[in-house]
XYZ file of C-alpha atoms in Angstrom:
421
model
C 0.005 0.019 -0.053
C 1.131 3.638 -0.871
C 0.516 6.335 1.775
C -0.207 9.528 -0.099
C -2.489 12.585 -0.084
C -5.528 10.363 -0.392
C -4.907 8.954 3.165
C -6.306 10.852 5.877
C -3.684 11.702 8.459
C -0.748 11.634 5.832
C 0.464 15.242 5.235
C -0.704 16.189 1.593
C 2.775 18.007 0.895
C 4.964 14.875 1.403
C 5.766 12.601 -1.398
C 4.056 9.156 -1.396
C 5.779 6.227 0.612
C 5.245 2.521 0.959
C 3.330 1.683 4.041
C 6.177 -0.579 5.152
C 8.600 2.535 5.214
C 6.310 4.561 7.554
C 8.485 3.341 10.654
C 11.760 4.951 9.240
C 10.506 8.517 8.475
C 11.273 9.919 11.995
C 7.732 10.774 12.527
C 6.752 11.952 16.060
C 3.177 12.440 16.767
C 3.754 15.081 19.546
C 5.834 17.123 17.163
C 3.064 17.564 14.833
C 4.759 15.569 11.904
C 1.341 13.921 10.835
C -2.041 15.704 10.230
C -4.625 15.725 12.955
C -7.189 14.103 13.736
C -5.106 10.817 13.687
C -5.795 7.433 14.827
C -2.793 5.661 16.446
C -1.999 2.274 17.794
C 0.180 1.759 20.838
C 2.784 -0.837 20.058
C 3.468 -1.767 23.695
C -0.282 -2.498 24.404
C -0.574 -4.470 21.081
C 2.144 -6.691 22.092
C 0.876 -7.031 25.656
C -2.556 -8.015 24.503
C -1.238 -10.585 21.919
C 0.838 -12.187 24.748
C -1.950 -12.111 27.236
C -4.403 -13.867 24.814
C -1.855 -16.345 23.708
C -1.373 -17.336 27.249
C -5.037 -17.333 28.112
C -5.691 -19.716 25.387
C -2.761 -21.982 26.022
C -3.489 -22.340 29.668
C -6.881 -23.691 28.648
C -6.072 -25.892 25.858
C -7.947 -23.757 23.309
C -7.260 -22.101 19.930
C -8.206 -18.622 18.878
C -9.295 -17.521 15.397
C -9.745 -13.805 16.079
C -12.501 -11.818 14.306
C -10.745 -9.867 11.439
C -13.774 -7.690 10.940
C -12.445 -5.660 13.874
C -9.397 -4.184 12.194
C -9.543 -5.394 8.364
C -5.771 -4.882 8.716
C -3.518 -7.743 7.111
C -0.551 -6.481 9.152
C -2.436 -7.023 12.317
C -3.537 -10.387 11.006
C 0.184 -11.309 10.649
C 0.826 -10.326 14.238
C -1.937 -12.460 15.583
C -1.025 -15.573 13.475
C 2.706 -15.189 14.552
C 1.303 -14.944 18.037
C -0.140 -18.400 17.677
C -3.907 -17.873 16.170
C -5.320 -20.967 14.587
C -6.785 -18.789 11.743
C -8.858 -15.696 11.335
C -12.529 -15.104 11.437
C -14.532 -13.002 8.861
C -18.117 -11.791 8.672
C -18.580 -12.286 4.877
C -16.726 -13.523 1.741
C -15.627 -10.179 0.910
C -13.516 -10.053 3.967
C -12.492 -13.542 3.787
C -10.951 -12.750 0.332
C -8.756 -10.004 1.887
C -7.419 -12.801 4.364
C -6.830 -15.143 1.781
C -4.993 -12.932 -0.480
C -2.691 -11.878 2.476
C -1.651 -15.330 3.484
C -4.472 -16.493 5.999
C -4.972 -20.135 5.346
C -7.610 -21.070 7.819
C -10.726 -18.887 7.804
C -14.134 -19.053 9.584
C -16.962 -16.865 7.998
C -18.964 -16.504 11.197
C -22.110 -15.877 9.323
C -24.317 -17.323 6.757
C -23.196 -17.697 3.224
C -26.194 -18.161 0.633
C -26.205 -15.842 -2.268
C -25.172 -17.340 -5.448
C -22.553 -14.372 -6.260
C -20.940 -15.239 -2.692
C -20.949 -18.975 -3.442
C -19.443 -18.277 -6.757
C -16.614 -16.063 -5.090
C -15.962 -18.571 -2.310
C -15.570 -21.311 -4.881
C -13.143 -19.379 -6.955
C -11.253 -18.240 -3.756
C -10.847 -22.030 -2.842
C -9.688 -22.891 -6.146
C -7.117 -19.909 -6.502
C -5.541 -20.425 -3.103
C -4.001 -24.011 -2.418
C -4.228 -25.292 1.067
C -7.123 -22.693 2.002
C -9.590 -24.043 4.392
C -12.907 -22.041 4.740
C -15.830 -22.703 7.159
C -19.148 -20.830 7.184
C -22.263 -21.183 9.222
C -25.613 -22.770 8.278
C -28.770 -22.466 10.295
C -31.800 -23.354 8.104
C -33.032 -25.837 5.490
C -33.872 -22.571 3.349
C -30.219 -21.717 3.362
C -29.036 -25.371 2.617
C -31.543 -25.380 -0.464
C -30.219 -22.349 -1.820
C -26.628 -23.857 -1.711
C -27.903 -27.088 -3.193
C -29.700 -25.156 -6.019
C -26.572 -23.007 -6.759
C -24.553 -26.199 -7.028
C -27.015 -27.741 -9.644
C -27.190 -24.474 -11.658
C -23.414 -24.028 -11.737
C -23.001 -27.530 -12.401
C -20.188 -27.258 -9.700
C -18.300 -29.910 -7.794
C -17.647 -27.652 -4.788
C -18.372 -29.160 -1.351
C -18.381 -26.475 1.190
C -17.382 -27.078 4.876
C -19.834 -25.658 7.453
C -20.731 -25.274 11.087
C -23.963 -25.743 12.369
C -25.060 -22.563 14.138
C -27.222 -22.417 17.428
C -28.931 -19.199 18.225
C -30.751 -17.492 21.179
C -34.301 -16.429 21.151
C -34.765 -12.960 20.201
C -30.998 -12.403 19.156
C -29.181 -12.959 15.903
C -28.915 -16.070 13.624
C -28.900 -19.605 14.590
C -31.293 -22.627 15.216
C -33.458 -21.878 18.169
C -34.021 -25.468 19.453
C -32.462 -28.879 19.606
C -34.741 -30.704 17.365
C -34.421 -27.986 14.571
C -30.652 -28.169 14.804
C -30.620 -32.036 14.658
C -32.798 -32.190 11.702
C -30.745 -29.686 9.939
C -27.715 -31.751 10.958
C -29.052 -34.867 9.275
C -30.007 -32.715 6.001
C -26.532 -31.629 5.765
C -25.367 -35.095 6.188
C -27.154 -36.371 3.403
C -26.418 -33.111 1.026
C -23.808 -33.508 -1.821
C -23.234 -29.629 -1.466
C -21.667 -29.306 2.261
C -20.078 -31.310 4.941
C -20.510 -30.678 8.660
C -17.263 -30.067 10.600
C -18.563 -28.427 13.803
C -21.088 -26.503 15.965
C -21.003 -22.804 16.576
C -22.706 -20.141 18.633
C -22.285 -16.469 19.603
C -22.773 -15.567 23.396
C -21.889 -11.948 23.239
C -25.569 -10.723 23.319
C -25.828 -12.267 26.821
C -23.143 -10.036 28.338
C -24.343 -7.975 31.156
C -21.293 -7.677 33.753
C -23.570 -9.329 36.224
C -21.487 -12.325 37.075
C -24.282 -14.708 38.041
C -26.429 -13.876 35.186
C -23.496 -14.209 32.647
C -22.087 -17.428 34.089
C -25.682 -18.966 34.152
C -26.765 -17.857 30.658
C -23.391 -18.854 29.001
C -23.436 -22.112 30.849
C -27.031 -22.797 29.375
C -26.110 -22.032 25.839
C -22.907 -23.912 25.898
C -24.910 -27.089 27.360
C -26.937 -26.820 24.196
C -23.901 -26.844 21.995
C -22.377 -29.808 23.900
C -25.813 -31.593 23.619
C -26.097 -31.080 19.761
C -22.545 -31.980 19.115
C -23.010 -35.249 21.043
C -26.231 -36.031 19.091
C -24.471 -35.240 15.960
C -21.645 -37.527 16.780
C -23.991 -40.231 17.744
C -25.976 -39.976 14.359
C -22.594 -39.826 12.319
C -23.243 -36.279 10.996
C -19.873 -35.147 11.160
C -17.897 -35.704 8.056
C -14.422 -34.175 8.856
C -11.416 -35.740 10.715
C -11.639 -33.062 13.500
C -14.784 -31.586 15.011
C -14.770 -27.798 15.917
C -16.539 -26.070 18.552
C -16.469 -22.346 18.232
C -17.903 -19.435 20.225
C -16.395 -16.442 22.143
C -16.790 -12.696 21.395
C -14.678 -10.182 23.106
C -16.822 -9.579 26.269
C -17.426 -12.823 28.232
C -14.965 -15.204 26.503
C -13.758 -16.583 29.871
C -16.912 -17.938 30.462
C -17.223 -19.651 27.078
C -13.653 -21.020 27.595
C -15.103 -23.031 30.542
C -17.151 -24.954 28.374
C -15.518 -25.029 25.004
C -13.692 -28.286 25.124
C -15.819 -30.651 23.233
C -17.006 -33.890 25.085
C -16.636 -36.043 22.212
C -14.752 -39.487 21.279
C -13.432 -38.168 18.034
C -10.692 -35.588 17.711
C -12.108 -32.135 18.640
C -10.916 -28.465 18.934
C -12.315 -25.536 20.910
C -11.888 -22.244 19.026
C -12.466 -18.756 20.461
C -13.277 -15.979 17.988
C -12.657 -12.858 20.133
C -11.545 -10.051 17.856
C -11.393 -6.533 20.017
C -8.827 -8.249 22.461
C -5.984 -7.072 20.193
C -6.652 -3.124 20.467
C -9.038 -3.384 23.534
C -10.655 0.070 24.311
C -11.171 2.547 26.872
C -14.841 2.193 27.851
C -16.857 -0.728 26.517
C -14.393 -3.634 26.503
C -12.553 -2.042 29.485
C -15.572 -2.666 31.608
C -16.233 -6.079 30.378
C -12.478 -7.022 30.997
C -12.781 -5.685 34.435
C -15.439 -8.186 35.078
C -13.246 -10.811 33.510
C -10.463 -9.885 35.762
C -12.692 -10.167 38.889
C -13.947 -13.450 37.686
C -10.304 -14.909 37.190
C -8.858 -12.897 40.074
C -6.280 -11.002 37.870
C -4.745 -7.824 38.761
C -4.291 -6.871 34.926
C -6.075 -7.981 31.846
C -5.675 -6.221 28.385
C -4.520 -2.655 27.849
C -6.276 -0.028 25.411
C -3.964 0.237 22.156
C -6.024 2.573 20.025
C -6.266 6.422 20.568
C -7.586 9.211 18.653
C -5.262 12.517 18.504
C -6.854 15.602 17.822
C -6.204 19.392 18.150
C -7.976 21.989 20.207
C -9.175 24.162 17.389
C -11.239 26.667 19.030
C -12.341 27.702 22.574
C -15.338 29.798 21.400
C -16.994 30.303 25.055
C -16.211 29.590 28.718
C -16.283 25.919 29.347
C -16.370 24.742 25.808
C -13.504 23.830 23.497
C -13.919 22.324 20.067
C -11.614 19.438 19.112
C -10.872 18.617 15.267
C -12.306 15.052 15.354
C -15.850 13.986 14.869
C -18.068 11.133 13.651
C -16.055 10.718 10.619
C -12.981 9.736 12.684
C -13.981 8.120 15.903
C -16.513 5.400 17.139
C -19.637 6.885 18.815
C -22.184 3.967 18.376
C -21.614 2.749 21.899
C -19.938 5.595 23.952
C -18.189 9.029 23.137
C -14.544 9.140 23.167
C -12.954 10.079 26.522
C -9.894 12.515 26.792
C -6.913 10.832 28.344
C -4.167 13.081 27.836
C -3.054 16.522 26.653
C 0.290 17.897 25.351
C 1.620 21.198 23.532
C 3.266 20.533 20.148
C 6.936 19.672 20.720
C 6.356 18.098 24.061
C 8.288 14.897 24.872
C 5.677 13.484 27.029
C 1.841 13.827 27.686
C -0.010 14.906 30.760
C -3.364 13.449 32.135
C -6.276 15.728 31.431
C -8.188 17.136 34.374
C -11.011 14.939 35.616
C -13.536 17.642 34.625
C -12.874 17.345 30.793
C -15.456 15.479 28.955
C -16.603 14.945 25.246
C -20.486 15.501 25.334
C -21.234 15.384 21.527
C -19.795 14.772 18.087
C -20.617 16.421 14.689
C -19.136 14.913 11.565
C -15.794 16.801 12.062
C -16.014 18.429 15.564
C -16.192 17.169 19.005
C -17.500 19.077 22.070
C -15.095 19.199 24.863
C -16.796 20.575 28.055
C -14.736 21.559 31.120
C -14.900 23.629 34.298
C -14.571 27.174 33.293
C -14.118 27.962 37.067
C -11.110 25.698 37.272
C -7.577 27.223 37.453
C -6.360 28.416 34.142
C -3.652 25.725 33.534
C -6.560 23.251 33.524
C -8.270 24.953 30.594
C -7.704 23.672 27.035
C -5.718 25.834 24.739
C -6.063 26.508 21.089
C -3.284 24.385 19.225
C -2.699 21.872 21.951
C -3.102 18.296 21.513
C -5.647 16.018 22.975
C -5.321 12.127 22.965
C -8.705 10.381 23.308
C -9.696 6.740 24.234
C -12.440 5.378 22.260
C -15.190 2.932 22.842
C -15.638 -0.172 20.457
C -12.689 -0.445 18.068
C -14.658 -2.004 15.288
C -16.136 1.390 14.446
C -13.216 3.331 14.787
C -11.126 1.158 12.399
C -13.614 1.578 9.523
C -12.977 5.353 9.475
C -9.453 4.981 8.534
C -7.263 3.510 5.493
C -4.169 3.317 7.603
C -2.955 3.740 11.268
C 0.573 4.423 12.533
C 1.938 2.351 15.286
C 3.849 4.355 17.816
C 5.917 3.554 20.828
C 5.231 4.864 24.385
C 6.932 8.261 23.331
C 4.647 8.603 20.216
C 7.598 8.076 17.613
C 5.993 6.221 14.649
C 7.570 2.738 14.498
C 5.385 1.114 12.077
C 1.974 1.396 10.229
C -0.830 -0.781 9.219
C -3.396 -0.625 6.442
C -7.283 -0.795 6.927
C -9.348 -2.219 4.202
C -13.181 -1.750 4.887
């Protein structure tokens, strides 16, 4: 990828460079070498989170196929795979194609695939990439019939590998009861178009940070998963050498991990799909991981790795400053960004913002930073100064950028990643 004037955050007056050369440009964020607003990744936090999750999975005998939709960044996929990830998960065939083109060889599409054009694309993807393994979800006879019709119409010999999905009443996709799921498994077993490789569910909608509620609801869901897995094994529905049981969003994956080891007689593998663990955040997932830490009696879990750096561009009235970031730059679907630090251009380190600073609203390109106008003057925002803000929900910050610099703890740029939404 080339960094150039079309990439937000890259100074328009500079000559284009290769992404891989970003770390040797001697850029320093606090010096103002890059244009603001700017989303940055903290390298030390990324590495901490990779190591933490690797240890979490290894200790429990589990694998992870982190959800690649979080970042859509091949450079970050490479780091996750290097840290031991079994594969990468995606939400659709388009995203899976990005992974396959960048060397991912085990892919879970944690969603239903059923459109003819997507089945065409997936079939070609498998043909074009030797050794590629792709699994997708199936949850209805209607979906199975569409896949079978596609196969007949295309006169295709493709046989897709699928997971049977169990769902939760009132929530997203997935079979709602045991008999529905078992009937579908029998139909998959007799179909020439697909073969059953495992069972999948998504528990994230159950998360409340109420320990007893979350423990009980996850245990009940995973009991359903184990029950259908054992029934499918008893009825010889699985057609692969290894059965996969997969679950685990980014909020209560520790509770899923208690139940993810399959109780089967044949070889089996438990795979988490947490995606947001890599960058974590300052609000939504920080709260969930606080609960994880309480359940596991841990002093430290994950660290926030993603920040939005903006400039105080105006202080138009007492108690109000306007920052140069908005809805085009930062997530706001769950919580507003949280001011974390401030700095004057040229500072060698940041300072914690006063406790009374708060972002209260966003426009497309502006953030409303309110502060106590009666506080001492040295606690007021100043036009031209930098503000670093934490975010809530990394998925909807990544999708607003084409690239992000990776910085060390002194905000020197040491690397960069592409983003491909």
